[in-house]
Short mmCIF file of C-alpha atoms in Angstrom, two decimals:
data_model
loop_
_atom_site.label_atom_id
_atom_site.label_comp_id
_atom_site.label_asym_id
_atom_site.label_seq_id
_atom_site.Cartn_x
_atom_site.Cartn_y
_atom_site.Cartn_z
CA UNK D 1 82.98 -114.59 -34.33
CA UNK D 2 85.26 -112.40 -33.42
CA UNK D 3 88.79 -113.47 -34.63
CA UNK D 4 90.60 -115.00 -31.51
CA UNK D 5 93.43 -113.50 -32.58
CA UNK D 6 92.57 -110.12 -32.36
CA UNK D 7 91.06 -110.87 -28.47
CA UNK D 8 93.13 -110.40 -25.43
CA UNK D 9 92.63 -112.96 -22.16
CA UNK D 10 89.81 -111.80 -21.93
CA UNK D 11 87.93 -112.49 -24.77
CA UNK D 12 87.58 -107.66 -25.58
CA UNK D 13 88.79 -107.10 -28.84
CA UNK D 14 92.36 -104.54 -27.13
CA UNK D 15 92.04 -100.84 -26.60
CA UNK D 16 92.92 -99.23 -29.77
CA UNK D 17 96.21 -97.67 -29.96
CA UNK D 18 96.94 -94.34 -29.24
CA UNK D 19 97.00 -91.43 -32.35
CA UNK D 20 100.78 -90.48 -32.29
CA UNK D 21 101.86 -86.96 -33.34
CA UNK D 22 102.90 -85.74 -35.89
CA UNK D 23 106.58 -84.73 -35.30
CA UNK D 24 105.91 -81.40 -35.24
CA UNK D 25 107.19 -78.73 -38.39
CA UNK D 26 109.79 -75.33 -38.50
CA UNK D 27 107.27 -74.19 -41.27
CA UNK D 28 103.67 -74.19 -38.54
CA UNK D 29 105.77 -73.87 -36.36
CA UNK D 30 107.06 -69.98 -37.23
CA UNK D 31 103.80 -69.50 -39.05
CA UNK D 32 102.08 -69.91 -35.95
CA UNK D 33 104.06 -67.51 -34.43
CA UNK D 34 104.32 -64.96 -37.59
CA UNK D 35 102.28 -62.11 -35.21
CA UNK D 36 105.08 -62.68 -33.42
CA UNK D 37 107.07 -59.30 -33.25
CA UNK D 38 109.21 -60.04 -30.76
CA UNK D 39 112.65 -62.32 -30.03
CA UNK D 40 111.97 -63.02 -26.20
CA UNK D 41 111.97 -66.68 -25.65
CA UNK D 42 107.73 -66.33 -24.60
CA UNK D 43 105.01 -66.76 -29.33
CA UNK D 44 102.34 -64.90 -29.03
CA UNK D 45 101.11 -62.56 -31.05
CA UNK D 46 101.13 -58.95 -30.33
CA UNK D 47 97.23 -59.55 -29.03
CA UNK D 48 98.37 -61.89 -26.55
CA UNK D 49 101.14 -60.47 -25.37
CA UNK D 50 98.02 -57.40 -24.31
CA UNK D 51 96.10 -59.86 -23.28
CA UNK D 52 99.37 -61.01 -21.00
CA UNK D 53 100.13 -57.46 -20.13
CA UNK D 54 96.59 -55.91 -19.26
CA UNK D 55 96.13 -59.63 -16.66
CA UNK D 56 99.43 -58.64 -15.18
CA UNK D 57 98.01 -54.77 -14.91
CA UNK D 58 95.04 -55.85 -13.08
CA UNK D 59 96.74 -58.39 -9.88
CA UNK D 60 98.51 -55.67 -9.04
CA UNK D 61 96.06 -53.87 -9.52
CA UNK D 62 94.32 -56.03 -7.11
CA UNK D 63 97.77 -56.35 -4.25
CA UNK D 64 98.08 -51.79 -4.17
CA UNK D 65 93.63 -51.49 -4.00
CA UNK D 66 93.54 -53.61 -0.28
CA UNK D 67 96.61 -51.69 0.78
CA UNK D 68 95.16 -48.24 0.22
CA UNK D 69 91.45 -49.03 1.15
CA UNK D 70 92.52 -50.97 4.39
CA UNK D 71 94.80 -47.53 5.31
CA UNK D 72 91.83 -44.98 3.65
CA UNK D 73 89.37 -47.25 6.41
CA UNK D 74 92.14 -46.58 8.75
CA UNK D 75 92.58 -42.99 8.38
CA UNK D 76 88.86 -41.84 7.49
CA UNK D 77 87.75 -43.96 11.31
CA UNK D 78 90.36 -41.63 13.17
CA UNK D 79 87.76 -38.84 12.31
CA UNK D 80 84.87 -40.41 14.06
CA UNK D 81 87.41 -41.42 17.46
CA UNK D 82 87.16 -39.13 20.82
CA UNK D 83 90.86 -38.39 20.78
CA UNK D 84 90.77 -36.70 17.94
CA UNK D 85 89.33 -33.23 19.45
CA UNK D 86 92.69 -33.38 20.63
CA UNK D 87 95.16 -33.78 17.84
CA UNK D 88 96.70 -29.70 17.56
CA UNK D 89 96.05 -27.44 13.50
CA UNK D 90 99.27 -29.11 12.87
CA UNK D 91 98.23 -32.77 13.34
CA UNK D 92 94.85 -32.34 11.38
CA UNK D 93 96.79 -30.26 8.19
CA UNK D 94 98.82 -33.79 8.52
CA UNK D 95 96.07 -36.30 8.65
CA UNK D 96 93.62 -34.17 5.92
CA UNK D 97 96.11 -34.43 3.67
CA UNK D 98 97.16 -37.66 4.89
CA UNK D 99 92.64 -38.36 3.07
CA UNK D 100 94.03 -36.37 0.19
CA UNK D 101 96.84 -39.05 -0.75
CA UNK D 102 94.01 -41.89 -0.10
CA UNK D 103 91.45 -41.03 -1.95
CA UNK D 104 93.48 -39.34 -5.43
CA UNK D 105 96.05 -43.05 -5.35
CA UNK D 106 92.08 -44.12 -5.23
CA UNK D 107 91.82 -42.47 -8.51
CA UNK D 108 94.89 -43.34 -9.83
CA UNK D 109 95.39 -46.88 -9.16
CA UNK D 110 91.14 -47.14 -10.55
CA UNK D 111 92.26 -45.13 -14.80
CA UNK D 112 92.90 -48.09 -16.29
CA UNK D 113 89.35 -50.11 -15.52
CA UNK D 114 87.87 -46.78 -15.64
CA UNK D 115 89.52 -46.46 -19.47
CA UNK D 116 89.68 -49.98 -20.23
CA UNK D 117 85.84 -49.98 -19.48
CA UNK D 118 85.32 -46.52 -22.01
CA UNK D 119 87.50 -48.46 -24.90
CA UNK D 120 85.83 -52.04 -23.89
CA UNK D 121 86.64 -53.48 -27.75
CA UNK D 122 87.86 -50.88 -29.58
CA UNK D 123 91.06 -52.55 -29.93
CA UNK D 124 93.52 -50.62 -28.43
CA UNK D 125 94.47 -52.95 -25.32
CA UNK D 126 98.08 -52.06 -25.89
CA UNK D 127 97.36 -48.57 -25.55
CA UNK D 128 95.21 -49.27 -22.50
CA UNK D 129 98.43 -51.64 -20.90
CA UNK D 130 100.81 -48.45 -21.32
CA UNK D 131 98.17 -46.54 -19.51
CA UNK D 132 97.46 -48.97 -16.25
CA UNK D 133 101.54 -49.35 -16.43
CA UNK D 134 101.99 -45.03 -16.32
CA UNK D 135 98.22 -45.26 -13.44
CA UNK D 136 100.45 -48.34 -11.33
CA UNK D 137 103.59 -46.35 -11.37
CA UNK D 138 102.14 -43.45 -10.42
CA UNK D 139 100.46 -44.66 -7.78
CA UNK D 140 102.70 -46.44 -5.76
CA UNK D 141 104.77 -43.08 -5.93
CA UNK D 142 101.88 -42.03 -4.28
CA UNK D 143 101.00 -44.92 -1.64
CA UNK D 144 104.49 -44.74 -0.73
CA UNK D 145 103.50 -40.79 0.92
CA UNK D 146 100.86 -42.08 2.45
CA UNK D 147 102.54 -44.78 3.59
CA UNK D 148 105.28 -43.23 5.57
CA UNK D 149 102.67 -40.28 5.82
CA UNK D 150 100.66 -43.02 7.72
CA UNK D 151 103.28 -44.16 9.54
CA UNK D 152 104.37 -40.47 10.38
CA UNK D 153 101.66 -38.62 11.65
CA UNK D 154 101.02 -42.49 13.95
CA UNK D 155 104.65 -41.37 16.13
CA UNK D 156 103.96 -37.71 15.99
CA UNK D 157 100.68 -38.45 17.80
CA UNK D 158 102.16 -41.33 20.07
CA UNK D 159 105.60 -39.74 21.08
CA UNK D 160 106.48 -36.98 19.28
CA UNK D 161 107.46 -34.93 15.67
CA UNK D 162 110.64 -35.91 15.70
CA UNK D 163 109.17 -39.21 16.64
CA UNK D 164 107.20 -38.90 13.91
CA UNK D 165 109.63 -37.91 11.54
CA UNK D 166 111.90 -39.78 12.45
CA UNK D 167 109.04 -42.80 11.24
CA UNK D 168 108.62 -41.30 8.68
CA UNK D 169 112.21 -40.90 7.04
CA UNK D 170 113.26 -45.01 8.81
CA UNK D 171 109.78 -46.19 5.61
CA UNK D 172 110.99 -44.06 3.26
CA UNK D 173 114.13 -44.90 3.56
CA UNK D 174 112.99 -48.87 3.45
CA UNK D 175 110.20 -47.70 0.81
CA UNK D 176 113.40 -46.31 -1.63
CA UNK D 177 115.51 -49.50 -1.59
CA UNK D 178 112.80 -52.15 -1.54
CA UNK D 179 110.86 -50.16 -4.67
CA UNK D 180 113.91 -47.84 -6.56
CA UNK D 181 116.67 -49.50 -5.76
CA UNK D 182 116.06 -53.47 -6.15
CA UNK D 183 113.92 -52.89 -9.65
CA UNK D 184 116.44 -50.78 -11.26
CA UNK D 185 119.15 -53.29 -9.79
CA UNK D 186 117.20 -56.16 -11.18
CA UNK D 187 117.33 -53.97 -14.50
CA UNK D 188 120.72 -53.80 -14.69
CA UNK D 189 121.41 -57.31 -14.53
CA UNK D 190 118.54 -58.02 -17.32
CA UNK D 191 120.78 -55.72 -19.52
CA UNK D 192 117.89 -54.24 -20.10
CA UNK D 193 115.55 -56.79 -21.80
CA UNK D 194 112.15 -56.98 -21.59
CA UNK D 195 109.90 -59.67 -21.44
CA UNK D 196 106.84 -57.19 -22.87
#
């Protein structure tokens, strides 16, 4: 027979009390962060940081590649339109330069993925992340040229050369502000701190 003092009104034994976690021991905490080589507020080892940074690079690659693929598809479709034969020699030259920029930006943006495949599980992820960072910066530069070129090309075809130059210049200025000036200001305001 069960002890009546240890049963609830429903006749069942009460649920066991939840285990209370011991207060964190600062020695245990510092031991778990022994591999952390930065005092940046993120308790992670260099390997964990490399994994996180690689995931950031991959996400940025996805965004960049989607836009580049759409532009490449647009450019490739133009060559098969009946009005393509109406383009001047200069417009065709600009078109071919844009195709080359589009292909080059795709190759540069995919280079970190190719490197990652080649050195998979070799313990060089921090090097892959640094390479990916450089490739993404180069790809952004190529995409900025590609975007301004496409806008200039379309404005040239629809309006005239002056309209094309004006359209490219306006977009180029917007890109310089949003992709160069704003990041420089944010870096300066952060005091040059790196979070890794």
